[in-house]
Amino acid sequence: MAEIDRLEPVVGSHTPPLTERVGQIRRVAFSSLLGTVIEYYDFLLYSTMAALVFGELFFPNSNGAVSTIAAFGTLAAGYLARPLGGVLFGHFGDRLGRKSMLILSMSLMGGASFLIGVLPTYHTIGLAAPILLVALRVMQGIAVGGEWGGAALMVIEHAESDKRGRWAGIMQMGSPIGSLLSTLAVMGVTLLPDSSLMSWGWRVPFLISALLLAIGLYVRLSVVESPVFQKAVDTASVQKRDRIPALEILRRPRALLLATAVGIGPFVLTALINSHILAYAPSIGYDKADVVRTLLFMSCISLVCIPLFSALSDRIGRRVVSLGGAVGAIVFAFPLYAMVNTGSVAVMTIALMVAMVAQNALYAPLAPMLSEMFGTGVRYTGISMGYQLASLIGAGFTPMVAASLVAADNNSSRSLSLLMIGGAAITVIGLARLTESRGRDLTADITSSSV
């Protein structure tokens, strides 16, 4: 009850009763959790299928490595679209409100995934197939570009100042839950004979998106607008509200640059141990089903570590938790692939689970950290641009670059370890230039950024 008693009142002309406020933050957290689940389910499902089947189905080539690299290229197209989605959804989210943009982003994401599930392959419609696949991937990227920032803000702007990490941790559990669901879906279809998997089985996980979308929209329609945003609408002048948020951020880009830098490390690590590993491990002798099962264990680790590290950031600071993950990633980069290269499924599983702990420590503080770096009038745009630029740089090209480097270096894993170290090092540099933001007043400044 102590936590309930300390809930900050909703800002506005009318303060709802305590029980209503408790119900609001719970509904908001659950809504954001569902949105993040759908986001990660759809986006990671595509990454998995790009490694497993899309090369053969949409980019047939006599050289399997070339087909895989081409498939990972479509993965990069989605990441390229994410910053655009962040700007578009952020602009209208900062002007019109968080809730309406979140409903739109969820609908767009689920719809694109469903359409991928019914898309004809290259063998049916030729060149039109990869073109349509890329177009739908771009649609996914635009939707994801707006989803994460809005979902994070809805939670953080409803939460009390010293519990933002704890509530954001609930929302960010959508990452491992979405990954878990996508892994289970892929695991189920990979049990099919190869002929069935390639003909129709790969479509089933994408079609399931329609069910997740229906549940998510039902819950999301019941939440109320962010009280912090509502206060900004009530107090800010029309002149300020007419400004373009993206231009406001670019005029003073320090916060955006630091937000991007601190996010690169976790995304590089995610791309290597969740996506590229599905291509690398089978190339050195592992069975695909064993690798997919390992991803299942990694998701279970994240279900514990993400809320733990998020809540810990409320107590010891966002920078400390993230820095611990970055150092862990740097130290473990070469041991990780040395363990994977042993050929032992058990050793590989342990190695990837340890790497996932480091990734979770890097990732968990991002939502509250980035939210506390921007003023209310530009916050949706700012955190969306920072997060999505980090995802583009850190994860968008990493699987394709990693696959190319491994192919050029006779399947050596040295370049993979160096990629991991490089991503974590960029995060360390960003954290070193960042001031601790824990507990910052989100209503203090309407338009500016502060770091």
Coordinates of C-alpha atoms in Angstrom, one line a residue:
M1 CA 0.0 0.0 0.0
A2 CA 3.0 2.4 0.5
E3 CA 3.5 2.5 -3.3
I4 CA -0.2 3.2 -3.9
D5 CA -0.3 6.0 -1.3
R6 CA 2.6 7.7 -3.0
L7 CA 1.1 7.9 -6.4
E8 CA 1.3 11.4 -7.9
P9 CA -2.1 12.9 -8.6
V10 CA -3.2 13.3 -12.2
V11 CA -2.6 16.8 -13.3
G12 CA -5.7 18.8 -14.3
S13 CA -8.7 20.6 -13.1
H14 CA -10.1 17.4 -11.5
T15 CA -8.1 14.9 -9.5
P16 CA -9.6 11.4 -9.8
P17 CA -10.1 9.3 -6.6
L18 CA -7.1 7.2 -5.5
T19 CA -8.6 3.9 -6.6
E20 CA -9.3 5.4 -10.1
R21 CA -5.7 6.7 -10.3
V22 CA -4.3 3.2 -9.4
G23 CA -6.6 1.6 -12.0
Q24 CA -5.4 4.1 -14.6
I25 CA -1.7 3.5 -14.2
R26 CA -2.3 -0.3 -14.2
R27 CA -4.4 -0.1 -17.4
V28 CA -1.8 2.2 -19.0
A29 CA 1.1 -0.2 -18.1
F30 CA -0.9 -3.2 -19.4
S31 CA -1.8 -1.4 -22.6
S32 CA 1.8 -0.4 -23.2
L33 CA 3.0 -3.9 -22.4
L34 CA 0.6 -5.4 -25.0
G35 CA 1.7 -2.8 -27.5
T36 CA 5.4 -3.7 -26.9
V37 CA 4.6 -7.4 -27.1
I38 CA 3.0 -6.9 -30.5
E39 CA 5.9 -4.7 -31.7
Y40 CA 8.6 -7.2 -30.7
Y41 CA 6.6 -10.3 -31.8
D42 CA 6.1 -8.9 -35.3
F43 CA 9.5 -7.3 -35.7
L44 CA 11.6 -10.2 -34.3
L45 CA 9.5 -12.7 -36.1
Y46 CA 10.5 -11.1 -39.3
S47 CA 14.2 -11.2 -38.2
T48 CA 13.9 -14.9 -37.5
M49 CA 12.2 -15.7 -40.8
A50 CA 14.8 -13.6 -42.6
A51 CA 17.5 -15.9 -41.3
L52 CA 15.5 -19.1 -41.8
V53 CA 13.4 -19.0 -44.9
F54 CA 13.1 -15.6 -46.6
G55 CA 16.4 -15.9 -48.5
E56 CA 15.1 -19.0 -50.4
L57 CA 11.5 -17.8 -50.7
F58 CA 12.0 -14.2 -51.8
F59 CA 15.6 -14.0 -52.9
P60 CA 16.5 -17.3 -54.6
N61 CA 20.1 -17.6 -55.5
S62 CA 22.5 -20.5 -56.0
N63 CA 24.7 -19.1 -53.3
G64 CA 23.0 -19.5 -49.9
A65 CA 25.1 -16.9 -48.2
V66 CA 24.1 -14.3 -50.9
S67 CA 20.4 -15.1 -50.3
T68 CA 20.8 -14.7 -46.6
I69 CA 22.6 -11.4 -46.9
A70 CA 19.8 -10.2 -49.3
A71 CA 17.1 -11.3 -46.8
F72 CA 18.9 -9.4 -44.0
G73 CA 18.9 -6.4 -46.4
T74 CA 15.1 -6.3 -46.1
L75 CA 15.6 -6.4 -42.3
A76 CA 17.7 -3.2 -42.6
A77 CA 14.9 -1.6 -44.7
G78 CA 12.6 -1.8 -41.7
Y79 CA 15.2 -0.3 -39.5
L80 CA 15.7 2.5 -42.0
A81 CA 12.0 3.4 -41.8
R82 CA 11.9 3.4 -38.0
P83 CA 13.4 7.0 -37.5
L84 CA 10.9 8.2 -40.1
G85 CA 8.1 6.7 -38.1
G86 CA 9.6 8.2 -34.9
V87 CA 9.5 11.7 -36.5
L88 CA 6.0 11.3 -37.9
F89 CA 4.3 9.7 -34.9
G90 CA 6.4 11.9 -32.5
H91 CA 5.3 15.1 -34.3
F92 CA 1.6 14.3 -34.0
G93 CA 2.0 12.7 -30.6
D94 CA 3.6 15.9 -29.3
R95 CA 0.8 18.0 -30.8
L96 CA -2.3 15.9 -30.6
G97 CA -1.6 13.5 -27.8
R98 CA 0.0 10.1 -27.1
K99 CA -3.1 7.8 -27.1
S100 CA -4.4 8.4 -30.7
M101 CA -0.9 7.8 -32.2
L102 CA -0.5 4.6 -30.2
I103 CA -3.8 3.2 -31.6
L104 CA -2.6 4.1 -35.1
S105 CA 0.8 2.6 -34.7
M106 CA -0.5 -0.7 -33.3
S107 CA -3.0 -1.0 -36.2
L108 CA -0.4 -0.4 -38.8
M109 CA 2.1 -2.9 -37.3
G110 CA -0.4 -5.7 -36.9
G111 CA -1.8 -5.1 -40.4
A112 CA 1.6 -5.2 -42.1
S113 CA 2.5 -8.4 -40.3
F114 CA -0.8 -10.1 -41.4
L115 CA -0.2 -9.1 -45.0
I116 CA 3.3 -10.6 -44.9
G117 CA 1.6 -13.8 -43.9
V118 CA -0.5 -13.9 -47.1
L119 CA 2.2 -12.5 -49.4
P120 CA 3.0 -14.7 -52.5
T121 CA 6.6 -15.7 -52.9
Y122 CA 9.1 -15.1 -55.7
H123 CA 8.3 -18.5 -57.3
T124 CA 4.6 -17.3 -57.7
I125 CA 4.8 -13.6 -58.7
G126 CA 8.5 -13.1 -59.4
L127 CA 10.2 -9.8 -58.7
A128 CA 7.0 -8.3 -57.3
A129 CA 7.3 -10.6 -54.2
P130 CA 10.5 -9.1 -52.8
I131 CA 9.3 -5.6 -53.6
L132 CA 6.1 -6.1 -51.7
L133 CA 8.0 -7.7 -48.9
V134 CA 10.3 -4.7 -48.6
A135 CA 7.2 -2.3 -48.7
L136 CA 5.5 -4.2 -45.9
R137 CA 8.8 -4.3 -43.9
V138 CA 9.0 -0.5 -44.3
M139 CA 5.4 -0.2 -43.0
Q140 CA 6.4 -2.3 -40.0
G141 CA 9.4 0.0 -39.4
I142 CA 7.3 3.2 -39.5
A143 CA 4.8 1.7 -37.1
V144 CA 7.5 0.5 -34.7
G145 CA 9.1 4.0 -34.9
G146 CA 6.0 5.4 -33.3
E147 CA 5.0 2.6 -31.0
W148 CA 7.9 2.3 -28.5
G149 CA 8.2 6.1 -27.7
G150 CA 4.4 6.5 -27.2
A151 CA 4.1 3.4 -25.1
A152 CA 7.0 4.4 -22.9
L153 CA 5.7 7.9 -22.4
M154 CA 2.2 6.8 -21.5
V155 CA 3.6 4.8 -18.6
I156 CA 6.3 7.2 -17.5
E157 CA 4.1 10.3 -17.7
H158 CA 1.5 8.6 -15.6
A159 CA 3.9 7.2 -13.0
E160 CA 5.3 8.9 -9.9
S161 CA 8.8 10.2 -10.3
D162 CA 10.6 7.7 -8.1
K163 CA 8.8 4.7 -9.6
R164 CA 9.2 5.4 -13.4
G165 CA 11.8 2.6 -13.8
R166 CA 9.6 0.1 -12.1
W167 CA 6.5 0.9 -14.2
A168 CA 8.6 1.2 -17.4
G169 CA 10.0 -2.2 -16.6
I170 CA 6.5 -3.7 -16.9
M171 CA 6.1 -2.1 -20.3
Q172 CA 9.6 -3.3 -21.4
M173 CA 8.8 -6.8 -20.5
G174 CA 7.0 -6.7 -23.8
S175 CA 10.4 -7.2 -25.4
P176 CA 11.1 -10.7 -23.9
I177 CA 7.4 -11.7 -24.0
G178 CA 7.2 -10.7 -27.7
S179 CA 10.4 -12.5 -28.4
L180 CA 9.2 -15.6 -26.4
L181 CA 5.9 -15.7 -28.4
S182 CA 7.7 -15.3 -31.7
T183 CA 10.2 -18.0 -30.7
L184 CA 7.5 -20.4 -29.7
A185 CA 5.7 -19.7 -33.0
V186 CA 8.8 -20.3 -35.0
M187 CA 9.7 -23.4 -32.9
G188 CA 6.3 -24.8 -33.7
V189 CA 6.5 -24.4 -37.4
T190 CA 10.2 -25.6 -37.6
L191 CA 9.0 -28.9 -36.3
L192 CA 7.2 -29.3 -39.6
P193 CA 8.9 -31.1 -42.5
D194 CA 11.0 -28.7 -44.6
S195 CA 8.5 -28.9 -47.5
S196 CA 5.6 -27.9 -45.3
L197 CA 7.6 -25.1 -43.6
M198 CA 8.6 -23.6 -46.9
S199 CA 5.2 -23.9 -48.5
W200 CA 2.8 -22.7 -45.8
G201 CA 4.2 -23.2 -42.3
W202 CA 6.2 -20.0 -42.2
R203 CA 3.0 -18.0 -42.8
V204 CA 1.2 -19.1 -39.6
P205 CA 3.1 -17.0 -37.1
F206 CA 2.5 -13.9 -39.2
L207 CA -1.3 -14.6 -39.4
I208 CA -1.4 -14.9 -35.6
S209 CA -0.7 -11.1 -35.5
A210 CA -4.3 -10.4 -36.2
L211 CA -5.4 -12.0 -32.9
L212 CA -2.7 -10.1 -30.9
L213 CA -3.8 -6.9 -32.7
A214 CA -7.5 -7.4 -31.7
I215 CA -6.6 -7.9 -28.0
G216 CA -4.2 -5.0 -28.0
L217 CA -6.6 -2.5 -29.5
Y218 CA -9.4 -3.5 -27.1
V219 CA -7.2 -2.7 -24.1
R220 CA -5.6 0.4 -25.6
L221 CA -8.9 2.1 -26.3
S222 CA -9.7 2.1 -22.6
V223 CA -6.7 4.1 -21.4
V224 CA -6.7 7.9 -20.7
E225 CA -4.4 10.5 -22.1
S226 CA -1.1 11.3 -20.4
P227 CA -1.6 13.8 -17.6
V228 CA 1.8 15.4 -18.2
F229 CA 0.9 16.0 -21.8
Q230 CA -2.6 17.4 -20.8
K231 CA -0.9 19.9 -18.5
A232 CA 1.4 21.0 -21.4
V233 CA -1.7 21.5 -23.6
D234 CA -3.4 23.5 -20.8
T235 CA -0.4 25.7 -20.0
A236 CA 1.7 26.1 -23.1
S237 CA 1.0 29.0 -25.5
V238 CA -0.4 28.3 -29.0
Q239 CA 2.8 29.8 -30.3
K240 CA 4.9 27.1 -28.7
R241 CA 2.6 24.3 -29.6
D242 CA 2.8 25.4 -33.3
R243 CA 6.5 24.7 -33.4
I244 CA 7.8 21.6 -35.2
P245 CA 9.2 19.3 -32.5
A246 CA 11.8 17.7 -34.8
L247 CA 13.2 21.1 -35.7
E248 CA 13.3 22.1 -32.0
I249 CA 15.4 19.0 -31.3
L250 CA 17.7 19.4 -34.2
R251 CA 18.4 23.0 -33.3
R252 CA 19.9 21.7 -30.0
P253 CA 21.0 18.2 -31.0
R254 CA 23.0 17.2 -27.9
A255 CA 20.2 15.3 -26.2
L256 CA 19.4 13.5 -29.4
L257 CA 23.0 12.5 -30.0
L258 CA 23.4 11.2 -26.5
A259 CA 20.1 9.3 -26.6
T260 CA 21.2 7.6 -29.8
A261 CA 24.7 6.8 -28.4
V262 CA 23.4 5.1 -25.3
G263 CA 21.0 3.0 -27.3
I264 CA 23.5 1.6 -29.8
G265 CA 25.1 -0.9 -27.5
P266 CA 21.9 -2.9 -26.6
F267 CA 20.8 -2.9 -30.2
V268 CA 24.1 -4.3 -31.5
L269 CA 24.0 -7.0 -28.9
T270 CA 20.3 -7.8 -29.7
A271 CA 21.1 -8.1 -33.5
L272 CA 24.0 -10.4 -32.8
I273 CA 22.5 -12.8 -30.3
N274 CA 18.9 -12.8 -31.4
S275 CA 19.0 -12.4 -35.1
H276 CA 22.4 -13.1 -36.7
I277 CA 23.0 -16.2 -34.4
L278 CA 20.2 -17.9 -36.3
A279 CA 22.4 -17.8 -39.4
Y280 CA 25.8 -18.1 -37.8
A281 CA 25.2 -21.1 -35.5
P282 CA 23.7 -23.4 -38.2
S283 CA 26.6 -22.5 -40.5
I284 CA 29.1 -24.0 -37.9
G285 CA 27.1 -27.2 -37.4
Y286 CA 24.2 -26.5 -35.0
D287 CA 20.7 -27.6 -35.7
K288 CA 18.3 -24.7 -36.3
A289 CA 15.8 -26.2 -33.8
D290 CA 18.5 -26.1 -31.1
V291 CA 19.2 -22.5 -31.7
V292 CA 15.6 -21.5 -31.6
R293 CA 15.2 -23.4 -28.3
T294 CA 18.1 -21.4 -27.0
L295 CA 16.3 -18.2 -27.9
L296 CA 13.4 -19.4 -25.7
F297 CA 15.7 -19.7 -22.7
M298 CA 17.1 -16.2 -23.4
S299 CA 13.6 -14.7 -23.4
C300 CA 12.9 -16.3 -20.0
I301 CA 16.1 -14.7 -18.7
S302 CA 14.8 -11.3 -19.9
L303 CA 11.5 -11.7 -18.2
V304 CA 13.4 -11.6 -14.9
C305 CA 16.2 -9.2 -15.7
I306 CA 14.4 -6.4 -17.5
P307 CA 12.0 -5.5 -14.7
L308 CA 14.8 -6.1 -12.1
F309 CA 17.2 -3.7 -13.8
S310 CA 14.5 -1.2 -14.6
A311 CA 13.5 -1.0 -10.9
L312 CA 17.2 -0.9 -9.9
S313 CA 17.7 2.2 -12.0
D314 CA 15.2 4.0 -9.7
R315 CA 17.5 3.3 -6.8
I316 CA 21.0 3.6 -8.1
G317 CA 20.5 5.6 -11.3
R318 CA 20.0 4.9 -15.0
R319 CA 23.6 5.5 -16.0
V320 CA 25.1 3.0 -13.4
V321 CA 22.8 0.1 -14.5
S322 CA 23.5 0.8 -18.2
L323 CA 27.2 1.1 -17.7
G324 CA 27.3 -2.2 -15.9
G325 CA 25.7 -3.9 -18.9
A326 CA 28.1 -2.2 -21.3
V327 CA 31.2 -3.3 -19.4
G328 CA 29.8 -6.8 -19.2
A329 CA 29.3 -6.9 -23.0
I330 CA 32.9 -5.7 -23.6
V331 CA 34.4 -8.2 -21.2
F332 CA 32.3 -11.1 -22.5
A333 CA 32.5 -10.4 -26.3
F334 CA 35.3 -12.9 -27.1
P335 CA 34.4 -15.6 -24.5
L336 CA 30.8 -15.5 -26.0
Y337 CA 31.8 -16.7 -29.4
A338 CA 34.5 -19.0 -28.1
M339 CA 31.8 -20.8 -26.2
V340 CA 29.4 -20.8 -29.2
N341 CA 32.2 -22.2 -31.4
T342 CA 32.6 -25.3 -29.2
G343 CA 29.7 -27.0 -31.0
S344 CA 28.1 -27.9 -27.6
V345 CA 24.4 -26.9 -27.4
A346 CA 24.6 -26.6 -23.6
V347 CA 27.7 -24.3 -23.7
M348 CA 26.1 -22.2 -26.5
T349 CA 23.0 -21.8 -24.4
I350 CA 24.8 -20.7 -21.3
A351 CA 26.9 -18.2 -23.3
L352 CA 23.9 -16.6 -25.0
M353 CA 22.0 -16.4 -21.7
V354 CA 24.9 -14.6 -20.1
A355 CA 25.1 -12.2 -23.0
M356 CA 21.4 -11.6 -22.7
V357 CA 21.9 -10.5 -19.0
A358 CA 24.3 -7.8 -20.3
Q359 CA 21.9 -6.8 -23.0
N360 CA 19.1 -6.5 -20.5
A361 CA 21.2 -4.2 -18.2
L362 CA 21.9 -2.0 -21.2
Y363 CA 18.3 -1.9 -22.4
A364 CA 16.2 -1.8 -19.3
P365 CA 17.0 1.9 -18.2
L366 CA 16.5 3.3 -21.7
A367 CA 12.8 4.1 -21.4
P368 CA 13.0 6.3 -18.3
M369 CA 16.4 7.6 -19.2
L370 CA 15.4 8.9 -22.6
S371 CA 12.1 10.2 -21.4
E372 CA 13.8 12.3 -18.7
M373 CA 16.1 13.9 -21.4
F374 CA 13.4 15.8 -23.3
G375 CA 10.7 18.4 -22.4
T376 CA 7.1 17.5 -22.8
G377 CA 6.5 19.5 -26.0
V378 CA 9.2 17.5 -27.8
R379 CA 9.4 14.4 -25.7
Y380 CA 7.6 11.9 -28.0
T381 CA 9.6 13.1 -31.0
G382 CA 12.9 13.2 -29.0
I383 CA 12.8 9.7 -27.5
S384 CA 11.4 8.2 -30.7
M385 CA 14.2 9.7 -32.8
G386 CA 16.9 8.8 -30.3
Y387 CA 15.7 5.2 -29.8
Q388 CA 15.0 4.6 -33.5
L389 CA 18.3 6.1 -34.7
A390 CA 20.0 3.8 -32.2
S391 CA 18.1 0.8 -33.5
L392 CA 19.0 1.7 -37.1
I393 CA 22.7 2.1 -36.4
G394 CA 23.0 -0.6 -33.8
A395 CA 20.7 -3.3 -35.2
G396 CA 19.5 -2.4 -38.7
F397 CA 22.7 -3.2 -40.5
T398 CA 24.4 -5.4 -38.0
P399 CA 23.1 -8.8 -39.2
M400 CA 23.9 -8.0 -42.8
V401 CA 27.3 -6.6 -41.9
A402 CA 28.0 -9.6 -39.6
A403 CA 27.0 -12.1 -42.3
S404 CA 29.2 -10.3 -44.8
L405 CA 32.2 -10.2 -42.5
V406 CA 31.9 -13.9 -41.5
A407 CA 31.6 -14.9 -45.2
A408 CA 34.7 -12.8 -46.1
D409 CA 36.7 -14.2 -43.1
N410 CA 36.1 -17.9 -43.7
N411 CA 33.5 -18.2 -40.9
S412 CA 35.7 -16.6 -38.3
S413 CA 33.9 -15.1 -35.3
R414 CA 36.5 -12.4 -34.5
S415 CA 34.7 -9.7 -36.4
L416 CA 31.5 -10.6 -34.4
S417 CA 33.2 -10.0 -31.1
L418 CA 34.7 -6.7 -32.3
L419 CA 31.2 -5.6 -33.5
M420 CA 29.9 -6.3 -30.0
I421 CA 32.7 -4.4 -28.3
G422 CA 32.3 -1.5 -30.6
G423 CA 28.6 -1.1 -29.9
A424 CA 29.1 -1.3 -26.2
A425 CA 32.0 1.2 -26.3
I426 CA 29.7 3.8 -28.1
T427 CA 27.2 3.4 -25.2
V428 CA 30.0 3.9 -22.7
I429 CA 31.0 7.2 -24.4
G430 CA 27.4 8.4 -24.4
L431 CA 26.9 7.6 -20.8
A432 CA 30.2 9.4 -19.9
R433 CA 28.8 12.6 -21.4
L434 CA 25.3 12.2 -19.8
T435 CA 24.2 13.6 -16.5
E436 CA 22.0 11.4 -14.3
S437 CA 18.3 12.0 -15.0
R438 CA 16.6 9.9 -12.3
G439 CA 13.8 11.8 -10.6
R440 CA 13.8 14.7 -13.0
D441 CA 10.5 16.8 -13.1
L442 CA 8.8 16.0 -16.4
T443 CA 6.5 19.0 -16.2
A444 CA 9.3 21.6 -15.6
D445 CA 10.0 22.4 -19.2
I446 CA 7.6 22.2 -22.1
T447 CA 9.8 22.4 -25.2
S448 CA 13.5 22.2 -24.4
S449 CA 15.9 19.2 -24.0
S450 CA 18.1 18.8 -21.0
V451 CA 20.9 16.3 -20.4

